[in-house]
């Protein structure tokens, strides 16, 4: 098996290089400083820019887009990156909204195969996610994670969670898909008027989920760079690293390619 190389670019955005494929997750390349609205009275300010600019990273073969409706997962420059990508794989509603000819929308547990001359094929499976408390989907919208499988291998070479809380859908993923490397979105997102309600996993949720999933390596992402992340990075690192799953953690240095 060849080495999977990851480059964390900031927020959820990570470049994956595997078997000759260049695959980007949730492209966010806008500079810091701007406040973005997320609907229903929510907003957040971006406080950190990308570790590498889009023109250095793009074009890529594939973009795995967990959802299109929030700028911390797809911003203005990120939308231009989509247009340059070979293939964009996302949710069914996002594919309809984007309307790009290179886009494939997948429902939960639906698969598609990536093929290109001179490269081993990769199968992509969409996995469920819930971007908030029960019954929040009409407000927060549809979100998917994605698993990448090499031909003939039962375990996913990589799985990205997308923005999700800890709920039974993640337990189903742990039952159905063995995972080698997990890219897990954290941050404990919440907003002032929503009180204690969370819209992504906290570090403590992440520990519990890693116990369910049991991947070889866990790479935390999407825990810094925005004001709506309410799980402080230093505390999250301590909670995760000092837990019984701490030996599985790999904290990437933004912009630095790392084999996992």
C-alpha positions as protocol buffer text, in pm:
chain_id: "A"
residue {
  index: 1
  type: UNK
  ca { x: 0 y: 0 z: 0 }
}
residue {
  index: 2
  type: UNK
  ca { x: 139 y: 342 z: -93 }
}
residue {
  index: 3
  type: UNK
  ca { x: 165 y: 623 z: 158 }
}
residue {
  index: 4
  type: UNK
  ca { x: -118 y: 868 z: 189 }
}
residue {
  index: 5
  type: UNK
  ca { x: 14 y: 1224 z: 208 }
}
residue {
  index: 6
  type: UNK
  ca { x: -195 y: 1498 z: 368 }
}
residue {
  index: 7
  type: UNK
  ca { x: -145 y: 1874 z: 368 }
}
residue {
  index: 8
  type: UNK
  ca { x: -376 y: 2065 z: 601 }
}
residue {
  index: 9
  type: UNK
  ca { x: -439 y: 2408 z: 451 }
}
residue {
  index: 10
  type: UNK
  ca { x: -660 y: 2550 z: 728 }
}
residue {
  index: 11
  type: UNK
  ca { x: -1014 y: 2498 z: 854 }
}
residue {
  index: 12
  type: UNK
  ca { x: -1155 y: 2188 z: 686 }
}
residue {
  index: 13
  type: UNK
  ca { x: -941 y: 2223 z: 375 }
}
residue {
  index: 14
  type: UNK
  ca { x: -693 y: 1938 z: 327 }
}
residue {
  index: 15
  type: UNK
  ca { x: -504 y: 1821 z: 21 }
}
residue {
  index: 16
  type: UNK
  ca { x: -482 y: 1441 z: -5 }
}
residue {
  index: 17
  type: UNK
  ca { x: -232 y: 1277 z: -240 }
}
residue {
  index: 18
  type: UNK
  ca { x: -295 y: 907 z: -291 }
}
residue {
  index: 19
  type: UNK
  ca { x: -196 y: 672 z: -574 }
}
residue {
  index: 20
  type: UNK
  ca { x: -134 y: 965 z: -812 }
}
residue {
  index: 21
  type: UNK
  ca { x: -462 y: 1141 z: -727 }
}
residue {
  index: 22
  type: UNK
  ca { x: -476 y: 1495 z: -588 }
}
residue {
  index: 23
  type: UNK
  ca { x: -794 y: 1527 z: -384 }
}
residue {
  index: 24
  type: UNK
  ca { x: -903 y: 1840 z: -197 }
}
residue {
  index: 25
  type: UNK
  ca { x: -1161 y: 1859 z: 81 }
}
residue {
  index: 26
  type: UNK
  ca { x: -1395 y: 2157 z: 142 }
}
residue {
  index: 27
  type: UNK
  ca { x: -1199 y: 2435 z: -35 }
}
residue {
  index: 28
  type: UNK
  ca { x: -1168 y: 2758 z: 167 }
}
residue {
  index: 29
  type: UNK
  ca { x: -909 y: 3008 z: 44 }
}
residue {
  index: 30
  type: UNK
  ca { x: -1050 y: 3354 z: 121 }
}
residue {
  index: 31
  type: UNK
  ca { x: -825 y: 3587 z: 324 }
}
residue {
  index: 32
  type: UNK
  ca { x: -909 y: 3648 z: 691 }
}
residue {
  index: 33
  type: UNK
  ca { x: -1106 y: 3941 z: 831 }
}
residue {
  index: 34
  type: UNK
  ca { x: -1447 y: 3909 z: 670 }
}
residue {
  index: 35
  type: UNK
  ca { x: -1767 y: 3816 z: 853 }
}
residue {
  index: 36
  type: UNK
  ca { x: -1992 y: 3563 z: 676 }
}
residue {
  index: 37
  type: UNK
  ca { x: -2359 y: 3499 z: 744 }
}
residue {
  index: 38
  type: UNK
  ca { x: -2477 y: 3137 z: 771 }
}
residue {
  index: 39
  type: UNK
  ca { x: -2852 y: 3207 z: 779 }
}
residue {
  index: 40
  type: UNK
  ca { x: -3112 y: 3220 z: 1057 }
}
residue {
  index: 41
  type: UNK
  ca { x: -2926 y: 3504 z: 1229 }
}
residue {
  index: 42
  type: UNK
  ca { x: -2593 y: 3322 z: 1258 }
}
residue {
  index: 43
  type: UNK
  ca { x: -2257 y: 3453 z: 1142 }
}
residue {
  index: 44
  type: UNK
  ca { x: -1885 y: 3409 z: 1196 }
}
residue {
  index: 45
  type: UNK
  ca { x: -1564 y: 3599 z: 1120 }
}
residue {
  index: 46
  type: UNK
  ca { x: -1270 y: 3429 z: 953 }
}
residue {
  index: 47
  type: UNK
  ca { x: -957 y: 3498 z: 1158 }
}
residue {
  index: 48
  type: UNK
  ca { x: -691 y: 3291 z: 978 }
}
residue {
  index: 49
  type: UNK
  ca { x: -605 y: 3260 z: 611 }
}
residue {
  index: 50
  type: UNK
  ca { x: -502 y: 2949 z: 416 }
}
residue {
  index: 51
  type: UNK
  ca { x: -156 y: 2801 z: 461 }
}
residue {
  index: 52
  type: UNK
  ca { x: -119 y: 2796 z: 83 }
}
residue {
  index: 53
  type: UNK
  ca { x: -306 y: 3009 z: -174 }
}
residue {
  index: 54
  type: UNK
  ca { x: -550 y: 2850 z: -417 }
}
residue {
  index: 55
  type: UNK
  ca { x: -328 y: 2915 z: -719 }
}
residue {
  index: 56
  type: UNK
  ca { x: -56 y: 2696 z: -565 }
}
residue {
  index: 57
  type: UNK
  ca { x: -296 y: 2412 z: -481 }
}
residue {
  index: 58
  type: UNK
  ca { x: -528 y: 2416 z: -785 }
}
residue {
  index: 59
  type: UNK
  ca { x: -608 y: 2252 z: -1011 }
}
residue {
  index: 60
  type: UNK
  ca { x: -686 y: 1924 z: -841 }
}
residue {
  index: 61
  type: UNK
  ca { x: -832 y: 1602 z: -974 }
}
residue {
  index: 62
  type: UNK
  ca { x: -1117 y: 1578 z: -724 }
}
residue {
  index: 63
  type: UNK
  ca { x: -1289 y: 1792 z: -462 }
}
residue {
  index: 64
  type: UNK
  ca { x: -1480 y: 1621 z: -182 }
}
residue {
  index: 65
  type: UNK
  ca { x: -1730 y: 1886 z: -71 }
}
residue {
  index: 66
  type: UNK
  ca { x: -1920 y: 1798 z: 245 }
}
residue {
  index: 67
  type: UNK
  ca { x: -2169 y: 2081 z: 184 }
}
residue {
  index: 68
  type: UNK
  ca { x: -2192 y: 2410 z: -1 }
}
residue {
  index: 69
  type: UNK
  ca { x: -2419 y: 2619 z: 221 }
}
residue {
  index: 70
  type: UNK
  ca { x: -2164 y: 2755 z: 473 }
}
residue {
  index: 71
  type: UNK
  ca { x: -1863 y: 2970 z: 384 }
}
residue {
  index: 72
  type: UNK
  ca { x: -1636 y: 2799 z: 636 }
}
residue {
  index: 73
  type: UNK
  ca { x: -1657 y: 2491 z: 410 }
}
residue {
  index: 74
  type: UNK
  ca { x: -1687 y: 2662 z: 72 }
}
residue {
  index: 75
  type: UNK
  ca { x: -1598 y: 3029 z: 30 }
}
residue {
  index: 76
  type: UNK
  ca { x: -1575 y: 3258 z: -271 }
}
residue {
  index: 77
  type: UNK
  ca { x: -1228 y: 3155 z: -388 }
}
residue {
  index: 78
  type: UNK
  ca { x: -1317 y: 2793 z: -306 }
}
residue {
  index: 79
  type: UNK
  ca { x: -1605 y: 2814 z: -554 }
}
residue {
  index: 80
  type: UNK
  ca { x: -1358 y: 2909 z: -827 }
}
residue {
  index: 81
  type: UNK
  ca { x: -1146 y: 2608 z: -729 }
}
residue {
  index: 82
  type: UNK
  ca { x: -1449 y: 2385 z: -792 }
}
residue {
  index: 83
  type: UNK
  ca { x: -1471 y: 2510 z: -1150 }
}
residue {
  index: 84
  type: UNK
  ca { x: -1108 y: 2408 z: -1213 }
}
residue {
  index: 85
  type: UNK
  ca { x: -1136 y: 2062 z: -1055 }
}
residue {
  index: 86
  type: UNK
  ca { x: -1168 y: 1747 z: -1264 }
}
residue {
  index: 87
  type: UNK
  ca { x: -1457 y: 1618 z: -1051 }
}
residue {
  index: 88
  type: UNK
  ca { x: -1654 y: 1757 z: -757 }
}
residue {
  index: 89
  type: UNK
  ca { x: -1832 y: 1505 z: -533 }
}
residue {
  index: 90
  type: UNK
  ca { x: -2085 y: 1647 z: -290 }
}
residue {
  index: 91
  type: UNK
  ca { x: -2440 y: 1613 z: -157 }
}
residue {
  index: 92
  type: UNK
  ca { x: -2736 y: 1584 z: -390 }
}
residue {
  index: 93
  type: UNK
  ca { x: -2878 y: 1927 z: -293 }
}
residue {
  index: 94
  type: UNK
  ca { x: -2535 y: 2092 z: -331 }
}
residue {
  index: 95
  type: UNK
  ca { x: -2488 y: 1941 z: -677 }
}
residue {
  index: 96
  type: UNK
  ca { x: -2822 y: 2090 z: -782 }
}
residue {
  index: 97
  type: UNK
  ca { x: -2737 y: 2433 z: -642 }
}
residue {
  index: 98
  type: UNK
  ca { x: -2387 y: 2443 z: -788 }
}
residue {
  index: 99
  type: UNK
  ca { x: -2503 y: 2340 z: -1135 }
}
residue {
  index: 100
  type: UNK
  ca { x: -2149 y: 2262 z: -1253 }
}
residue {
  index: 101
  type: UNK
  ca { x: -2096 y: 2000 z: -1526 }
}
residue {
  index: 102
  type: UNK
  ca { x: -1810 y: 1838 z: -1330 }
}
residue {
  index: 103
  type: UNK
  ca { x: -2022 y: 1774 z: -1018 }
}
residue {
  index: 104
  type: UNK
  ca { x: -2166 y: 1445 z: -888 }
}
residue {
  index: 105
  type: UNK
  ca { x: -2418 y: 1447 z: -603 }
}
residue {
  index: 106
  type: UNK
  ca { x: -2431 y: 1137 z: -382 }
}
residue {
  index: 107
  type: UNK
  ca { x: -2701 y: 1034 z: -135 }
}
residue {
  index: 108
  type: UNK
  ca { x: -2612 y: 858 z: 190 }
}
residue {
  index: 109
  type: UNK
  ca { x: -2428 y: 529 z: 118 }
}
residue {
  index: 110
  type: UNK
  ca { x: -2426 y: 589 z: -257 }
}
residue {
  index: 111
  type: UNK
  ca { x: -2094 y: 530 z: -435 }
}
residue {
  index: 112
  type: UNK
  ca { x: -1909 y: 651 z: -741 }
}
residue {
  index: 113
  type: UNK
  ca { x: -1576 y: 544 z: -891 }
}
residue {
  index: 114
  type: UNK
  ca { x: -1291 y: 777 z: -984 }
}
residue {
  index: 115
  type: UNK
  ca { x: -1101 y: 664 z: -1292 }
}
residue {
  index: 116
  type: UNK
  ca { x: -818 y: 815 z: -1495 }
}
residue {
  index: 117
  type: UNK
  ca { x: -551 y: 677 z: -1731 }
}
residue {
  index: 118
  type: UNK
  ca { x: -245 y: 550 z: -1545 }
}
residue {
  index: 119
  type: UNK
  ca { x: -406 y: 562 z: -1201 }
}
residue {
  index: 120
  type: UNK
  ca { x: -566 y: 297 z: -985 }
}
residue {
  index: 121
  type: UNK
  ca { x: -940 y: 357 z: -948 }
}
residue {
  index: 122
  type: UNK
  ca { x: -1082 y: 485 z: -619 }
}
residue {
  index: 123
  type: UNK
  ca { x: -1436 y: 429 z: -497 }
}
residue {
  index: 124
  type: UNK
  ca { x: -1602 y: 712 z: -307 }
}
residue {
  index: 125
  type: UNK
  ca { x: -1886 y: 637 z: -66 }
}
residue {
  index: 126
  type: UNK
  ca { x: -2103 y: 914 z: 80 }
}
residue {
  index: 127
  type: UNK
  ca { x: -2165 y: 871 z: 453 }
}
residue {
  index: 128
  type: UNK
  ca { x: -2430 y: 1040 z: 669 }
}
residue {
  index: 129
  type: UNK
  ca { x: -2377 y: 1344 z: 886 }
}
residue {
  index: 130
  type: UNK
  ca { x: -2598 y: 1573 z: 1094 }
}
residue {
  index: 131
  type: UNK
  ca { x: -2486 y: 1935 z: 1122 }
}
residue {
  index: 132
  type: UNK
  ca { x: -2664 y: 2013 z: 1449 }
}
residue {
  index: 133
  type: UNK
  ca { x: -2920 y: 1879 z: 1696 }
}
residue {
  index: 134
  type: UNK
  ca { x: -3204 y: 1646 z: 1603 }
}
residue {
  index: 135
  type: UNK
  ca { x: -3446 y: 1798 z: 1349 }
}
residue {
  index: 136
  type: UNK
  ca { x: -3196 y: 2074 z: 1255 }
}
residue {
  index: 137
  type: UNK
  ca { x: -3157 y: 1975 z: 891 }
}
residue {
  index: 138
  type: UNK
  ca { x: -3419 y: 2222 z: 758 }
}
residue {
  index: 139
  type: UNK
  ca { x: -3202 y: 2496 z: 910 }
}
residue {
  index: 140
  type: UNK
  ca { x: -2846 y: 2368 z: 867 }
}
residue {
  index: 141
  type: UNK
  ca { x: -2894 y: 2170 z: 544 }
}
residue {
  index: 142
  type: UNK
  ca { x: -2763 y: 1837 z: 418 }
}
residue {
  index: 143
  type: UNK
  ca { x: -2405 y: 1731 z: 497 }
}
residue {
  index: 144
  type: UNK
  ca { x: -2209 y: 1422 z: 393 }
}
residue {
  index: 145
  type: UNK
  ca { x: -1880 y: 1263 z: 482 }
}
residue {
  index: 146
  type: UNK
  ca { x: -1689 y: 1061 z: 223 }
}
residue {
  index: 147
  type: UNK
  ca { x: -1489 y: 737 z: 235 }
}
residue {
  index: 148
  type: UNK
  ca { x: -1219 y: 652 z: -21 }
}
residue {
  index: 149
  type: UNK
  ca { x: -1159 y: 285 z: -102 }
}
residue {
  index: 150
  type: UNK
  ca { x: -887 y: 133 z: -314 }
}
residue {
  index: 151
  type: UNK
  ca { x: -984 y: -165 z: -529 }
}
residue {
  index: 152
  type: UNK
  ca { x: -1005 y: -488 z: -332 }
}
residue {
  index: 153
  type: UNK
  ca { x: -950 y: -332 z: 11 }
}
residue {
  index: 154
  type: UNK
  ca { x: -1220 y: -359 z: 275 }
}
residue {
  index: 155
  type: UNK
  ca { x: -1096 y: -69 z: 488 }
}
residue {
  index: 156
  type: UNK
  ca { x: -1131 y: 285 z: 361 }
}
residue {
  index: 157
  type: UNK
  ca { x: -789 y: 435 z: 295 }
}
residue {
  index: 158
  type: UNK
  ca { x: -934 y: 763 z: 418 }
}
residue {
  index: 159
  type: UNK
  ca { x: -1266 y: 887 z: 552 }
}
residue {
  index: 160
  type: UNK
  ca { x: -1360 y: 1251 z: 614 }
}
residue {
  index: 161
  type: UNK
  ca { x: -1642 y: 1320 z: 856 }
}
residue {
  index: 162
  type: UNK
  ca { x: -1771 y: 1649 z: 722 }
}
residue {
  index: 163
  type: UNK
  ca { x: -1937 y: 1886 z: 970 }
}
residue {
  index: 164
  type: UNK
  ca { x: -2142 y: 1670 z: 1207 }
}
residue {
  index: 165
  type: UNK
  ca { x: -2236 y: 1621 z: 1568 }
}
residue {
  index: 166
  type: UNK
  ca { x: -2199 y: 1293 z: 1751 }
}
residue {
  index: 167
  type: UNK
  ca { x: -2512 y: 1089 z: 1680 }
}
residue {
  index: 168
  type: UNK
  ca { x: -2629 y: 741 z: 1581 }
}
residue {
  index: 169
  type: UNK
  ca { x: -2547 y: 795 z: 1213 }
}
residue {
  index: 170
  type: UNK
  ca { x: -2178 y: 802 z: 1305 }
}
residue {
  index: 171
  type: UNK
  ca { x: -2217 y: 481 z: 1500 }
}
residue {
  index: 172
  type: UNK
  ca { x: -2358 y: 324 z: 1182 }
}
residue {
  index: 173
  type: UNK
  ca { x: -2049 y: 436 z: 990 }
}
residue {
  index: 174
  type: UNK
  ca { x: -1829 y: 272 z: 1252 }
}
residue {
  index: 175
  type: UNK
  ca { x: -2026 y: -52 z: 1209 }
}
residue {
  index: 176
  type: UNK
  ca { x: -2021 y: -53 z: 830 }
}
residue {
  index: 177
  type: UNK
  ca { x: -1683 y: 85 z: 724 }
}
residue {
  index: 178
  type: UNK
  ca { x: -1340 y: -8 z: 865 }
}
residue {
  index: 179
  type: UNK
  ca { x: -1123 y: 306 z: 835 }
}
residue {
  index: 180
  type: UNK
  ca { x: -746 y: 342 z: 815 }
}
residue {
  index: 181
  type: UNK
  ca { x: -712 y: 722 z: 831 }
}
residue {
  index: 182
  type: UNK
  ca { x: -993 y: 945 z: 959 }
}
residue {
  index: 183
  type: UNK
  ca { x: -1012 y: 1319 z: 890 }
}
residue {
  index: 184
  type: UNK
  ca { x: -1241 y: 1439 z: 1170 }
}
residue {
  index: 185
  type: UNK
  ca { x: -1410 y: 1781 z: 1182 }
}
residue {
  index: 186
  type: UNK
  ca { x: -1425 y: 1923 z: 1535 }
}
residue {
  index: 187
  type: UNK
  ca { x: -1454 y: 2278 z: 1674 }
}
residue {
  index: 188
  type: UNK
  ca { x: -1768 y: 2249 z: 1888 }
}
residue {
  index: 189
  type: UNK
  ca { x: -1948 y: 2512 z: 1678 }
}
residue {
  index: 190
  type: UNK
  ca { x: -2215 y: 2717 z: 1850 }
}
residue {
  index: 191
  type: UNK
  ca { x: -2361 y: 3066 z: 1830 }
}
residue {
  index: 192
  type: UNK
  ca { x: -2467 y: 3316 z: 2094 }
}
residue {
  index: 193
  type: UNK
  ca { x: -2842 y: 3291 z: 2050 }
}
residue {
  index: 194
  type: UNK
  ca { x: -2839 y: 2908 z: 2026 }
}
residue {
  index: 195
  type: UNK
  ca { x: -2700 y: 2873 z: 2378 }
}
residue {
  index: 196
  type: UNK
  ca { x: -2535 y: 2537 z: 2454 }
}
residue {
  index: 197
  type: UNK
  ca { x: -2652 y: 2372 z: 2130 }
}
residue {
  index: 198
  type: UNK
  ca { x: -2356 y: 2246 z: 1922 }
}
residue {
  index: 199
  type: UNK
  ca { x: -2336 y: 2210 z: 1545 }
}
residue {
  index: 200
  type: UNK
  ca { x: -2011 y: 2009 z: 1522 }
}
residue {
  index: 201
  type: UNK
  ca { x: -1829 y: 1770 z: 1751 }
}
residue {
  index: 202
  type: UNK
  ca { x: -1630 y: 1886 z: 2051 }
}
residue {
  index: 203
  type: UNK
  ca { x: -1298 y: 1724 z: 2145 }
}
residue {
  index: 204
  type: UNK
  ca { x: -1478 y: 1507 z: 2401 }
}
residue {
  index: 205
  type: UNK
  ca { x: -1725 y: 1397 z: 2131 }
}
residue {
  index: 206
  type: UNK
  ca { x: -1426 y: 1322 z: 1911 }
}
residue {
  index: 207
  type: UNK
  ca { x: -1275 y: 1093 z: 2174 }
}
residue {
  index: 208
  type: UNK
  ca { x: -1601 y: 900 z: 2201 }
}
residue {
  index: 209
  type: UNK
  ca { x: -1635 y: 871 z: 1825 }
}
residue {
  index: 210
  type: UNK
  ca { x: -1276 y: 753 z: 1780 }
}
residue {
  index: 211
  type: UNK
  ca { x: -1351 y: 477 z: 2031 }
}
residue {
  index: 212
  type: UNK
  ca { x: -1640 y: 368 z: 1806 }
}
residue {
  index: 213
  type: UNK
  ca { x: -1448 y: 392 z: 1478 }
}
residue {
  index: 214
  type: UNK
  ca { x: -1104 y: 260 z: 1585 }
}
residue {
  index: 215
  type: UNK
  ca { x: -906 y: 397 z: 1288 }
}
residue {
  index: 216
  type: UNK
  ca { x: -529 y: 356 z: 1273 }
}
residue {
  index: 217
  type: UNK
  ca { x: -474 y: 734 z: 1244 }
}
residue {
  index: 218
  type: UNK
  ca { x: -697 y: 1032 z: 1328 }
}
residue {
  index: 219
  type: UNK
  ca { x: -627 y: 1376 z: 1182 }
}
residue {
  index: 220
  type: UNK
  ca { x: -830 y: 1655 z: 1349 }
}
residue {
  index: 221
  type: UNK
  ca { x: -932 y: 1944 z: 1121 }
}
residue {
  index: 222
  type: UNK
  ca { x: -1180 y: 2233 z: 1122 }
}
residue {
  index: 223
  type: UNK
  ca { x: -1115 y: 2342 z: 1480 }
}
residue {
  index: 224
  type: UNK
  ca { x: -945 y: 2679 z: 1424 }
}
residue {
  index: 225
  type: UNK
  ca { x: -957 y: 2994 z: 1213 }
}
residue {
  index: 226
  type: UNK
  ca { x: -1317 y: 3107 z: 1280 }
}
residue {
  index: 227
  type: UNK
  ca { x: -1493 y: 3280 z: 1568 }
}
residue {
  index: 228
  type: UNK
  ca { x: -1781 y: 3028 z: 1580 }
}
residue {
  index: 229
  type: UNK
  ca { x: -1547 y: 2750 z: 1698 }
}
residue {
  index: 230
  type: UNK
  ca { x: -1615 y: 2740 z: 2073 }
}
residue {
  index: 231
  type: UNK
  ca { x: -1398 y: 2442 z: 2172 }
}
residue {
  index: 232
  type: UNK
  ca { x: -1062 y: 2616 z: 2238 }
}
residue {
  index: 233
  type: UNK
  ca { x: -780 y: 2464 z: 2035 }
}
residue {
  index: 234
  type: UNK
  ca { x: -539 y: 2430 z: 2326 }
}
residue {
  index: 235
  type: UNK
  ca { x: -800 y: 2254 z: 2542 }
}
residue {
  index: 236
  type: UNK
  ca { x: -908 y: 2031 z: 2251 }
}
residue {
  index: 237
  type: UNK
  ca { x: -550 y: 1922 z: 2187 }
}
residue {
  index: 238
  type: UNK
  ca { x: -505 y: 1840 z: 2553 }
}
residue {
  index: 239
  type: UNK
  ca { x: -831 y: 1646 z: 2581 }
}
residue {
  index: 240
  type: UNK
  ca { x: -763 y: 1440 z: 2269 }
}
residue {
  index: 241
  type: UNK
  ca { x: -392 y: 1382 z: 2321 }
}
residue {
  index: 242
  type: UNK
  ca { x: -434 y: 1280 z: 2686 }
}
residue {
  index: 243
  type: UNK
  ca { x: -723 y: 1042 z: 2618 }
}
residue {
  index: 244
  type: UNK
  ca { x: -709 y: 667 z: 2568 }
}
residue {
  index: 245
  type: UNK
  ca { x: -716 y: 727 z: 2190 }
}
residue {
  index: 246
  type: UNK
  ca { x: -435 y: 982 z: 2199 }
}
residue {
  index: 247
  type: UNK
  ca { x: -184 y: 748 z: 2035 }
}
residue {
  index: 248
  type: UNK
  ca { x: -393 y: 754 z: 1716 }
}
residue {
  index: 249
  type: UNK
  ca { x: -380 y: 1135 z: 1681 }
}
residue {
  index: 250
  type: UNK
  ca { x: -173 y: 1318 z: 1418 }
}
residue {
  index: 251
  type: UNK
  ca { x: -178 y: 1696 z: 1446 }
}
residue {
  index: 252
  type: UNK
  ca { x: -70 y: 1837 z: 1110 }
}
residue {
  index: 253
  type: UNK
  ca { x: 130 y: 2157 z: 1070 }
}
residue {
  index: 254
  type: UNK
  ca { x: -64 y: 2375 z: 822 }
}
residue {
  index: 255
  type: UNK
  ca { x: 97 y: 2381 z: 482 }
}
residue {
  index: 256
  type: UNK
  ca { x: 340 y: 2097 z: 556 }
}
residue {
  index: 257
  type: UNK
  ca { x: 287 y: 1773 z: 356 }
}
residue {
  index: 258
  type: UNK
  ca { x: 281 y: 1478 z: 596 }
}
residue {
  index: 259
  type: UNK
  ca { x: 274 y: 1106 z: 525 }
}
residue {
  index: 260
  type: UNK
  ca { x: 32 y: 909 z: 737 }
}
